[in-house]
Amino acid sequence: MRIGELARRSGVSERSLRYYEMQELLRSERTPGGQRHYGEWAVDRVIRIQALYAAGLNSKKIAQLLPCMRDADGAPSEIATPRLVDELAAERDRINRMITDLIRSRDVLDEVIATASVGVDTSAVSGADAVGAAHG
C-alpha cells in the first residue's frame, strides 16, 4: 500500500510515517518511481508505534523494542537482551508510578468536589464529573 493509504488506515499522518522511517521504526520498499510501498504488516506496526509513544517511550527506546515484537505477519522476533528487558521493566514501573499519581490526584479532586458540593445544587454537575466522583 502507498503512504496515503497507510496513513488513512492507521490514523497517522504521512509526515509521521516519514519520521518513523527516518527513526528506523518503519521500513518501506520503493517503487521504480521512488514512491514508498508498505506491506499489510505496516498497519499493525504503526499502531504499535503509536501505543508505545503514548506510553511515554521515546523513538530510540521504541527502535530497540520493535525487533523484539512480532508483527501481524508472524515475522520472527529477535531475542531481547537482558539490558533491554531491564530498561523496559523500568519504563513499565515509571508508567505504573504515573498511574498511581494520577489516581491519587483524582482522589484528592474527588474529595474537594465532595466538600465543595455540600449545599450546592449538584444537578449542575456534568455527567462526566459525576462519573469521576463515583470512581473515587
Short mmCIF file of N, CA, C and O in Angstrom, two decimals:
data_model
loop_
_atom_site.label_atom_id
_atom_site.label_comp_id
_atom_site.label_asym_id
_atom_site.label_seq_id
_atom_site.Cartn_x
_atom_site.Cartn_y
_atom_site.Cartn_z
N MET A 1 0.85 -1.18 0.00
CA MET A 1 0.00 0.00 0.00
C MET A 1 0.89 1.23 0.00
O MET A 1 2.02 1.19 0.49
N ARG A 2 0.36 2.32 -0.51
CA ARG A 2 1.10 3.57 -0.56
C ARG A 2 0.97 4.31 0.76
O ARG A 2 0.14 3.97 1.60
N ILE A 3 1.79 5.32 0.93
CA ILE A 3 1.86 6.03 2.21
C ILE A 3 0.51 6.65 2.59
O ILE A 3 0.13 6.64 3.77
N GLY A 4 -0.23 7.16 1.63
CA GLY A 4 -1.53 7.77 1.92
C GLY A 4 -2.52 6.76 2.49
O GLY A 4 -3.26 7.06 3.41
N GLU A 5 -2.51 5.56 1.93
CA GLU A 5 -3.41 4.52 2.42
C GLU A 5 -3.00 4.08 3.82
O GLU A 5 -3.84 3.88 4.70
N LEU A 6 -1.69 3.93 4.06
CA LEU A 6 -1.22 3.57 5.39
C LEU A 6 -1.61 4.64 6.40
O LEU A 6 -2.05 4.33 7.51
N ALA A 7 -1.47 5.90 6.01
CA ALA A 7 -1.87 7.00 6.90
C ALA A 7 -3.35 6.90 7.23
O ALA A 7 -3.75 7.03 8.39
N ARG A 8 -4.17 6.67 6.22
CA ARG A 8 -5.62 6.58 6.43
C ARG A 8 -5.98 5.40 7.32
O ARG A 8 -6.74 5.53 8.27
N ARG A 9 -5.40 4.25 7.05
CA ARG A 9 -5.75 3.04 7.79
C ARG A 9 -5.22 3.03 9.21
O ARG A 9 -5.80 2.40 10.10
N SER A 10 -4.11 3.71 9.46
CA SER A 10 -3.52 3.71 10.80
C SER A 10 -3.91 4.94 11.61
O SER A 10 -3.68 4.99 12.82
N GLY A 11 -4.45 5.96 10.94
CA GLY A 11 -4.82 7.18 11.63
C GLY A 11 -3.63 8.06 11.97
O GLY A 11 -3.70 8.90 12.86
N VAL A 12 -2.53 7.89 11.23
CA VAL A 12 -1.30 8.64 11.48
C VAL A 12 -0.98 9.45 10.23
O VAL A 12 -1.18 8.98 9.11
N SER A 13 -0.48 10.65 10.41
CA SER A 13 -0.18 11.50 9.25
C SER A 13 0.97 10.94 8.41
O SER A 13 1.82 10.20 8.90
N GLU A 14 0.97 11.31 7.16
CA GLU A 14 2.07 10.91 6.27
C GLU A 14 3.40 11.44 6.80
O GLU A 14 4.42 10.78 6.72
N ARG A 15 3.36 12.64 7.33
CA ARG A 15 4.58 13.23 7.90
C ARG A 15 5.14 12.36 9.03
O ARG A 15 6.33 12.12 9.12
N SER A 16 4.23 11.87 9.90
CA SER A 16 4.67 10.99 10.99
C SER A 16 5.25 9.70 10.44
O SER A 16 6.26 9.20 10.95
N LEU A 17 4.63 9.16 9.40
CA LEU A 17 5.14 7.92 8.81
C LEU A 17 6.55 8.13 8.25
O LEU A 17 7.42 7.26 8.42
N ARG A 18 6.79 9.26 7.61
CA ARG A 18 8.14 9.56 7.11
C ARG A 18 9.12 9.67 8.28
O ARG A 18 10.25 9.21 8.20
N TYR A 19 8.67 10.31 9.36
CA TYR A 19 9.51 10.43 10.55
C TYR A 19 9.85 9.05 11.10
O TYR A 19 11.00 8.78 11.47
N TYR A 20 8.86 8.16 11.16
CA TYR A 20 9.10 6.81 11.66
C TYR A 20 10.16 6.11 10.81
O TYR A 20 11.00 5.38 11.35
N GLU A 21 10.14 6.34 9.53
CA GLU A 21 11.17 5.75 8.67
C GLU A 21 12.53 6.35 8.98
O GLU A 21 13.52 5.62 9.05
N MET A 22 12.59 7.66 9.16
CA MET A 22 13.87 8.30 9.49
C MET A 22 14.43 7.75 10.80
O MET A 22 15.64 7.62 10.96
N GLN A 23 13.54 7.43 11.74
CA GLN A 23 13.96 6.90 13.03
C GLN A 23 14.16 5.38 13.00
O GLN A 23 14.44 4.77 14.03
N GLU A 24 13.99 4.79 11.83
CA GLU A 24 14.14 3.35 11.60
C GLU A 24 13.14 2.52 12.42
O GLU A 24 13.43 1.43 12.86
N LEU A 25 11.94 3.09 12.59
CA LEU A 25 10.86 2.38 13.26
C LEU A 25 9.98 1.67 12.25
O LEU A 25 9.23 0.77 12.60
N LEU A 26 10.07 2.09 11.01
CA LEU A 26 9.22 1.60 9.94
C LEU A 26 10.07 1.54 8.67
O LEU A 26 10.97 2.36 8.49
N ARG A 27 9.76 0.58 7.82
CA ARG A 27 10.51 0.49 6.57
C ARG A 27 9.53 0.36 5.40
O ARG A 27 8.41 -0.12 5.58
N SER A 28 9.98 0.81 4.26
CA SER A 28 9.15 0.70 3.07
C SER A 28 10.03 0.25 1.92
O SER A 28 11.26 0.40 1.95
N GLU A 29 9.37 -0.32 0.93
CA GLU A 29 10.03 -0.62 -0.33
C GLU A 29 9.80 0.60 -1.22
O GLU A 29 8.81 1.32 -1.05
N ARG A 30 10.68 0.82 -2.16
CA ARG A 30 10.50 1.94 -3.09
C ARG A 30 10.16 1.40 -4.47
O ARG A 30 10.76 0.45 -4.93
N THR A 31 9.18 2.04 -5.10
CA THR A 31 8.84 1.67 -6.47
C THR A 31 9.91 2.27 -7.39
O THR A 31 10.69 3.13 -6.95
N PRO A 32 9.96 1.84 -8.65
CA PRO A 32 10.93 2.45 -9.57
C PRO A 32 10.79 3.97 -9.66
O PRO A 32 11.76 4.67 -9.89
N GLY A 33 9.57 4.47 -9.42
CA GLY A 33 9.35 5.92 -9.43
C GLY A 33 9.69 6.58 -8.11
O GLY A 33 9.51 7.79 -7.94
N GLY A 34 10.16 5.81 -7.11
CA GLY A 34 10.57 6.37 -5.82
C GLY A 34 9.48 6.47 -4.79
O GLY A 34 9.71 6.99 -3.69
N GLN A 35 8.28 6.00 -5.10
CA GLN A 35 7.20 6.06 -4.11
C GLN A 35 7.36 4.96 -3.08
O GLN A 35 7.81 3.86 -3.38
N ARG A 36 6.96 5.29 -1.85
CA ARG A 36 7.00 4.31 -0.77
C ARG A 36 5.89 3.29 -0.95
O ARG A 36 4.78 3.64 -1.33
N HIS A 37 6.19 2.05 -0.62
CA HIS A 37 5.18 0.99 -0.64
C HIS A 37 5.37 0.16 0.62
O HIS A 37 6.48 -0.24 0.97
N TYR A 38 4.25 -0.09 1.33
CA TYR A 38 4.27 -0.83 2.59
C TYR A 38 3.45 -2.10 2.46
O TYR A 38 2.44 -2.13 1.76
N GLY A 39 3.85 -3.11 3.18
CA GLY A 39 3.07 -4.34 3.26
C GLY A 39 1.94 -4.18 4.26
O GLY A 39 1.90 -3.21 5.03
N GLU A 40 1.06 -5.16 4.30
CA GLU A 40 -0.07 -5.16 5.24
C GLU A 40 0.41 -5.07 6.69
O GLU A 40 -0.26 -4.51 7.54
N TRP A 41 1.55 -5.64 6.97
CA TRP A 41 2.11 -5.65 8.32
C TRP A 41 2.29 -4.24 8.88
O TRP A 41 2.28 -4.03 10.09
N ALA A 42 2.45 -3.25 7.99
CA ALA A 42 2.78 -1.89 8.42
C ALA A 42 1.67 -1.25 9.25
O ALA A 42 1.95 -0.44 10.14
N VAL A 43 0.42 -1.61 9.00
CA VAL A 43 -0.68 -1.02 9.76
C VAL A 43 -0.53 -1.37 11.24
O VAL A 43 -0.57 -0.49 12.11
N ASP A 44 -0.34 -2.65 11.53
CA ASP A 44 -0.15 -3.07 12.93
C ASP A 44 1.11 -2.45 13.53
O ASP A 44 1.12 -2.06 14.69
N ARG A 45 2.17 -2.37 12.74
CA ARG A 45 3.41 -1.79 13.24
C ARG A 45 3.20 -0.33 13.64
O ARG A 45 3.64 0.10 14.71
N VAL A 46 2.53 0.43 12.82
CA VAL A 46 2.29 1.85 13.12
C VAL A 46 1.41 1.99 14.36
O VAL A 46 1.67 2.84 15.22
N ILE A 47 0.41 1.16 14.47
CA ILE A 47 -0.46 1.21 15.66
C ILE A 47 0.35 0.89 16.92
O ILE A 47 0.19 1.54 17.95
N ARG A 48 1.25 -0.07 16.82
CA ARG A 48 2.12 -0.39 17.98
C ARG A 48 3.03 0.78 18.30
O ARG A 48 3.25 1.10 19.48
N ILE A 49 3.60 1.39 17.28
CA ILE A 49 4.49 2.54 17.50
C ILE A 49 3.71 3.64 18.23
O ILE A 49 4.21 4.22 19.20
N GLN A 50 2.49 3.92 17.78
CA GLN A 50 1.68 4.93 18.43
C GLN A 50 1.40 4.59 19.89
O GLN A 50 1.47 5.45 20.75
N ALA A 51 1.11 3.32 20.16
CA ALA A 51 0.84 2.90 21.54
C ALA A 51 2.08 3.07 22.41
O ALA A 51 1.97 3.49 23.57
N LEU A 52 3.24 2.77 21.86
CA LEU A 52 4.47 2.91 22.63
C LEU A 52 4.80 4.37 22.88
O LEU A 52 5.25 4.73 23.98
N TYR A 53 4.57 5.23 21.89
CA TYR A 53 4.74 6.67 22.12
C TYR A 53 3.77 7.14 23.20
O TYR A 53 4.15 7.91 24.09
N ALA A 54 2.53 6.69 23.13
CA ALA A 54 1.53 7.10 24.12
C ALA A 54 1.92 6.64 25.52
O ALA A 54 1.56 7.29 26.51
N ALA A 55 2.66 5.55 25.61
CA ALA A 55 3.12 5.05 26.91
C ALA A 55 4.31 5.83 27.43
O ALA A 55 4.78 5.59 28.54
N GLY A 56 4.81 6.77 26.63
CA GLY A 56 5.90 7.63 27.08
C GLY A 56 7.28 7.20 26.63
O GLY A 56 8.27 7.79 27.05
N LEU A 57 7.37 6.19 25.79
CA LEU A 57 8.68 5.77 25.30
C LEU A 57 9.12 6.69 24.17
O LEU A 57 8.29 7.17 23.39
N ASN A 58 10.42 6.92 24.09
CA ASN A 58 10.93 7.76 23.01
C ASN A 58 11.30 6.88 21.81
O ASN A 58 11.31 5.66 21.89
N SER A 59 11.61 7.52 20.68
CA SER A 59 11.85 6.77 19.45
C SER A 59 13.05 5.85 19.55
O SER A 59 13.04 4.75 18.98
N LYS A 60 14.05 6.24 20.30
CA LYS A 60 15.24 5.38 20.46
C LYS A 60 14.86 4.08 21.18
O LYS A 60 15.25 2.99 20.77
N LYS A 61 14.09 4.20 22.25
CA LYS A 61 13.65 3.03 23.00
C LYS A 61 12.72 2.16 22.15
O LYS A 61 12.81 0.93 22.15
N ILE A 62 11.84 2.81 21.41
CA ILE A 62 10.92 2.07 20.55
C ILE A 62 11.70 1.30 19.49
O ILE A 62 11.39 0.15 19.20
N ALA A 63 12.72 1.93 18.92
CA ALA A 63 13.54 1.26 17.90
C ALA A 63 14.22 0.02 18.48
O ALA A 63 14.38 -0.99 17.79
N GLN A 64 14.59 0.06 19.74
CA GLN A 64 15.19 -1.11 20.39
C GLN A 64 14.15 -2.19 20.63
O GLN A 64 14.44 -3.38 20.53
N LEU A 65 12.95 -1.78 20.95
CA LEU A 65 11.90 -2.71 21.33
C LEU A 65 11.24 -3.40 20.15
O LEU A 65 10.96 -4.60 20.21
N LEU A 66 11.01 -2.70 19.07
CA LEU A 66 10.25 -3.25 17.94
C LEU A 66 10.80 -4.56 17.40
O LEU A 66 10.01 -5.45 17.09
N PRO A 67 12.11 -4.74 17.29
CA PRO A 67 12.57 -6.04 16.78
C PRO A 67 12.23 -7.21 17.69
O PRO A 67 12.27 -8.36 17.26
N CYS A 68 11.88 -6.94 18.93
CA CYS A 68 11.54 -7.99 19.87
C CYS A 68 10.07 -8.35 19.81
O CYS A 68 9.63 -9.29 20.48
N MET A 69 9.31 -7.61 19.03
CA MET A 69 7.87 -7.84 18.94
C MET A 69 7.54 -8.52 17.62
O MET A 69 8.20 -8.29 16.62
N ARG A 70 6.51 -9.31 17.62
CA ARG A 70 6.04 -9.94 16.38
C ARG A 70 5.04 -9.02 15.70
O ARG A 70 4.19 -8.43 16.35
N ASP A 71 5.16 -8.94 14.38
CA ASP A 71 4.17 -8.21 13.60
C ASP A 71 3.04 -9.16 13.24
O ASP A 71 3.15 -10.38 13.42
N ALA A 72 1.98 -8.62 12.70
CA ALA A 72 0.81 -9.43 12.33
C ALA A 72 1.17 -10.51 11.33
O ALA A 72 0.53 -11.55 11.28
N ASP A 73 2.23 -10.29 10.53
CA ASP A 73 2.60 -11.29 9.53
C ASP A 73 3.36 -12.46 10.15
O ASP A 73 3.73 -13.40 9.46
N GLY A 74 3.60 -12.41 11.47
CA GLY A 74 4.27 -13.51 12.15
C GLY A 74 5.76 -13.53 11.97
O GLY A 74 6.41 -14.52 12.29
N ALA A 75 6.32 -12.43 11.47
CA ALA A 75 7.77 -12.38 11.29
C ALA A 75 8.45 -12.67 12.61
O ALA A 75 7.97 -12.25 13.67
N PRO A 76 9.53 -13.43 12.59
CA PRO A 76 10.17 -13.81 13.85
C PRO A 76 10.74 -12.60 14.59
O PRO A 76 11.25 -11.68 13.97
N SER A 77 10.61 -12.64 15.89
CA SER A 77 11.19 -11.59 16.70
C SER A 77 12.61 -11.98 17.08
O SER A 77 12.95 -13.16 17.11
N GLU A 78 13.41 -10.98 17.34
CA GLU A 78 14.77 -11.24 17.80
C GLU A 78 14.74 -11.46 19.31
O GLU A 78 13.81 -11.06 19.99
N ILE A 79 15.76 -12.09 19.82
CA ILE A 79 15.84 -12.32 21.26
C ILE A 79 16.21 -11.00 21.94
O ILE A 79 17.16 -10.33 21.56
N ALA A 80 15.45 -10.64 22.94
CA ALA A 80 15.72 -9.41 23.68
C ALA A 80 16.92 -9.61 24.57
O ALA A 80 17.14 -10.68 25.12
N THR A 81 17.70 -8.55 24.71
CA THR A 81 18.85 -8.61 25.60
C THR A 81 18.38 -8.40 27.03
O THR A 81 17.35 -7.76 27.27
N PRO A 82 19.13 -8.90 28.01
CA PRO A 82 18.76 -8.66 29.41
C PRO A 82 18.69 -7.17 29.73
O PRO A 82 17.82 -6.72 30.48
N ARG A 83 19.57 -6.38 29.13
CA ARG A 83 19.56 -4.93 29.38
C ARG A 83 18.26 -4.30 28.87
O ARG A 83 17.66 -3.48 29.55
N LEU A 84 17.83 -4.72 27.68
CA LEU A 84 16.59 -4.17 27.14
C LEU A 84 15.41 -4.56 28.02
O LEU A 84 14.55 -3.73 28.31
N VAL A 85 15.37 -5.78 28.47
CA VAL A 85 14.28 -6.22 29.35
C VAL A 85 14.27 -5.38 30.62
O VAL A 85 13.21 -4.93 31.07
N ASP A 86 15.45 -5.11 31.19
CA ASP A 86 15.54 -4.27 32.39
C ASP A 86 15.04 -2.85 32.10
O ASP A 86 14.32 -2.26 32.91
N GLU A 87 15.43 -2.31 30.95
CA GLU A 87 15.01 -0.95 30.59
C GLU A 87 13.50 -0.88 30.39
O GLU A 87 12.85 0.08 30.81
N LEU A 88 12.96 -1.90 29.75
CA LEU A 88 11.51 -1.92 29.54
C LEU A 88 10.76 -2.10 30.85
O LEU A 88 9.70 -1.49 31.05
N ALA A 89 11.29 -2.90 31.74
CA ALA A 89 10.67 -3.05 33.06
C ALA A 89 10.69 -1.72 33.81
O ALA A 89 9.72 -1.36 34.49
N ALA A 90 11.78 -0.97 33.66
CA ALA A 90 11.86 0.35 34.29
C ALA A 90 10.83 1.30 33.68
O ALA A 90 10.20 2.09 34.41
N GLU A 91 10.61 1.23 32.37
CA GLU A 91 9.58 2.05 31.73
C GLU A 91 8.20 1.67 32.25
O GLU A 91 7.37 2.54 32.53
N ARG A 92 7.94 0.37 32.38
CA ARG A 92 6.66 -0.08 32.91
C ARG A 92 6.46 0.43 34.34
O ARG A 92 5.38 0.90 34.70
N ASP A 93 7.52 0.37 35.15
CA ASP A 93 7.43 0.86 36.52
C ASP A 93 7.15 2.36 36.55
O ASP A 93 6.36 2.83 37.38
N ARG A 94 7.76 3.11 35.62
CA ARG A 94 7.53 4.55 35.54
C ARG A 94 6.06 4.81 35.20
O ARG A 94 5.41 5.66 35.84
N ILE A 95 5.52 4.06 34.26
CA ILE A 95 4.11 4.22 33.88
C ILE A 95 3.21 3.88 35.06
O ILE A 95 2.24 4.58 35.34
N ASN A 96 3.53 2.81 35.79
CA ASN A 96 2.74 2.44 36.96
C ASN A 96 2.77 3.53 38.02
O ASN A 96 1.75 3.81 38.66
N ARG A 97 3.93 4.18 38.20
CA ARG A 97 4.01 5.29 39.17
C ARG A 97 3.14 6.45 38.71
O ARG A 97 2.46 7.09 39.52
N MET A 98 3.15 6.72 37.41
CA MET A 98 2.31 7.80 36.87
C MET A 98 0.84 7.49 37.10
O MET A 98 0.06 8.38 37.47
N ILE A 99 0.44 6.25 36.87
CA ILE A 99 -0.95 5.86 37.09
C ILE A 99 -1.32 6.04 38.56
O ILE A 99 -2.38 6.59 38.89
N THR A 100 -0.46 5.61 39.46
CA THR A 100 -0.71 5.76 40.90
C THR A 100 -0.85 7.23 41.26
O THR A 100 -1.76 7.61 42.00
N ASP A 101 0.05 8.07 40.72
CA ASP A 101 -0.02 9.51 41.00
C ASP A 101 -1.31 10.12 40.46
O ASP A 101 -1.93 10.95 41.12
N LEU A 102 -1.72 9.69 39.27
CA LEU A 102 -2.97 10.22 38.70
C LEU A 102 -4.18 9.79 39.53
O LEU A 102 -5.09 10.59 39.75
N ILE A 103 -4.19 8.56 39.98
CA ILE A 103 -5.30 8.10 40.81
C ILE A 103 -5.33 8.89 42.12
O ILE A 103 -6.40 9.31 42.57
N ARG A 104 -4.17 9.11 42.70
CA ARG A 104 -4.10 9.90 43.94
C ARG A 104 -4.63 11.32 43.69
O ARG A 104 -5.41 11.85 44.48
N SER A 105 -4.23 11.93 42.58
CA SER A 105 -4.71 13.27 42.25
C SER A 105 -6.22 13.28 42.03
O SER A 105 -6.92 14.20 42.49
N ARG A 106 -6.74 12.26 41.36
CA ARG A 106 -8.18 12.17 41.14
C ARG A 106 -8.91 12.03 42.47
O ARG A 106 -9.95 12.67 42.70
N ASP A 107 -8.36 11.23 43.39
CA ASP A 107 -8.99 11.05 44.69
C ASP A 107 -9.03 12.35 45.48
O ASP A 107 -10.04 12.67 46.12
N VAL A 108 -7.94 13.12 45.42
CA VAL A 108 -7.92 14.42 46.11
C VAL A 108 -8.97 15.34 45.48
O VAL A 108 -9.73 16.02 46.19
N LEU A 109 -9.02 15.35 44.17
CA LEU A 109 -10.01 16.18 43.49
C LEU A 109 -11.43 15.75 43.84
O LEU A 109 -12.31 16.59 44.06
N ASP A 110 -11.67 14.45 43.92
CA ASP A 110 -12.99 13.96 44.32
C ASP A 110 -13.36 14.46 45.72
O ASP A 110 -14.52 14.84 45.96
N GLU A 111 -12.39 14.47 46.63
CA GLU A 111 -12.65 14.97 47.98
C GLU A 111 -12.99 16.45 47.95
O GLU A 111 -13.93 16.90 48.64
N VAL A 112 -12.27 17.20 47.16
CA VAL A 112 -12.53 18.64 47.05
C VAL A 112 -13.92 18.87 46.46
O VAL A 112 -14.68 19.71 46.95
N ILE A 113 -14.26 18.11 45.44
CA ILE A 113 -15.59 18.25 44.82
C ILE A 113 -16.67 17.90 45.83
O ILE A 113 -17.68 18.60 45.95
N ALA A 114 -16.47 16.82 46.57
CA ALA A 114 -17.47 16.41 47.56
C ALA A 114 -17.65 17.49 48.62
O ALA A 114 -18.78 17.82 49.01
N THR A 115 -16.55 18.05 49.10
CA THR A 115 -16.61 19.10 50.12
C THR A 115 -17.25 20.35 49.56
O THR A 115 -18.11 20.97 50.20
N ALA A 116 -16.86 20.72 48.35
CA ALA A 116 -17.38 21.94 47.73
C ALA A 116 -18.85 21.82 47.35
O ALA A 116 -19.57 22.82 47.30
N SER A 117 -19.31 20.61 47.13
CA SER A 117 -20.69 20.44 46.66
C SER A 117 -21.70 20.36 47.80
O SER A 117 -22.89 20.31 47.54
N VAL A 118 -21.24 20.37 49.04
CA VAL A 118 -22.17 20.36 50.18
C VAL A 118 -22.98 21.66 50.13
O VAL A 118 -22.43 22.75 50.13
N GLY A 119 -24.27 21.51 50.03
CA GLY A 119 -25.14 22.68 49.98
C GLY A 119 -25.21 23.32 48.59
O GLY A 119 -25.85 24.34 48.43
N VAL A 120 -24.57 22.72 47.60
CA VAL A 120 -24.60 23.26 46.24
C VAL A 120 -25.53 22.38 45.42
O VAL A 120 -25.56 21.16 45.59
N ASP A 121 -26.27 23.00 44.51
CA ASP A 121 -27.16 22.24 43.62
C ASP A 121 -26.31 21.37 42.71
O ASP A 121 -25.65 21.86 41.80
N THR A 122 -26.26 20.05 42.95
CA THR A 122 -25.42 19.14 42.18
C THR A 122 -25.99 18.80 40.82
O THR A 122 -25.33 18.14 40.03
N SER A 123 -27.20 19.24 40.50
CA SER A 123 -27.76 18.97 39.17
C SER A 123 -26.98 19.72 38.10
O SER A 123 -27.05 19.38 36.93
N ALA A 124 -26.20 20.74 38.51
CA ALA A 124 -25.39 21.50 37.56
C ALA A 124 -24.09 20.78 37.23
O ALA A 124 -23.38 21.16 36.31
N VAL A 125 -23.75 19.72 37.99
CA VAL A 125 -22.53 18.97 37.74
C VAL A 125 -22.74 18.10 36.52
O VAL A 125 -23.75 17.42 36.40
N SER A 126 -21.75 18.12 35.61
CA SER A 126 -21.90 17.34 34.38
C SER A 126 -21.83 15.85 34.67
O SER A 126 -21.33 15.42 35.70
N GLY A 127 -22.33 15.06 33.73
CA GLY A 127 -22.30 13.60 33.85
C GLY A 127 -20.89 13.08 34.01
O GLY A 127 -20.65 12.15 34.78
N ALA A 128 -19.92 13.65 33.29
CA ALA A 128 -18.54 13.19 33.40
C ALA A 128 -18.01 13.43 34.80
O ALA A 128 -17.29 12.60 35.36
N ASP A 129 -18.38 14.59 35.40
CA ASP A 129 -17.93 14.86 36.75
C ASP A 129 -18.54 13.87 37.74
O ASP A 129 -17.88 13.39 38.65
N ALA A 130 -19.81 13.56 37.55
CA ALA A 130 -20.49 12.63 38.43
C ALA A 130 -19.87 11.24 38.33
O ALA A 130 -19.69 10.55 39.32
N VAL A 131 -19.51 10.85 37.10
CA VAL A 131 -18.87 9.54 36.90
C VAL A 131 -17.52 9.52 37.59
O VAL A 131 -17.16 8.57 38.26
N GLY A 132 -16.74 10.61 37.44
CA GLY A 132 -15.43 10.68 38.08
C GLY A 132 -15.55 10.59 39.58
O GLY A 132 -14.78 9.90 40.24
N ALA A 133 -16.56 11.27 40.15
CA ALA A 133 -16.75 11.24 41.59
C ALA A 133 -17.16 9.84 42.06
O ALA A 133 -16.78 9.40 43.13
N ALA A 134 -17.91 9.14 41.22
CA ALA A 134 -18.35 7.80 41.58
C ALA A 134 -17.19 6.82 41.63
O ALA A 134 -17.24 5.82 42.33
N HIS A 135 -16.14 7.07 40.85
CA HIS A 135 -14.99 6.16 40.81
C HIS A 135 -14.04 6.39 41.97
O HIS A 135 -13.13 5.63 42.17
N GLY A 136 -14.19 7.47 42.71
CA GLY A 136 -13.27 7.79 43.81
C GLY A 136 -13.60 7.01 44.98
O GLY A 136 -13.16 6.45 45.80
#
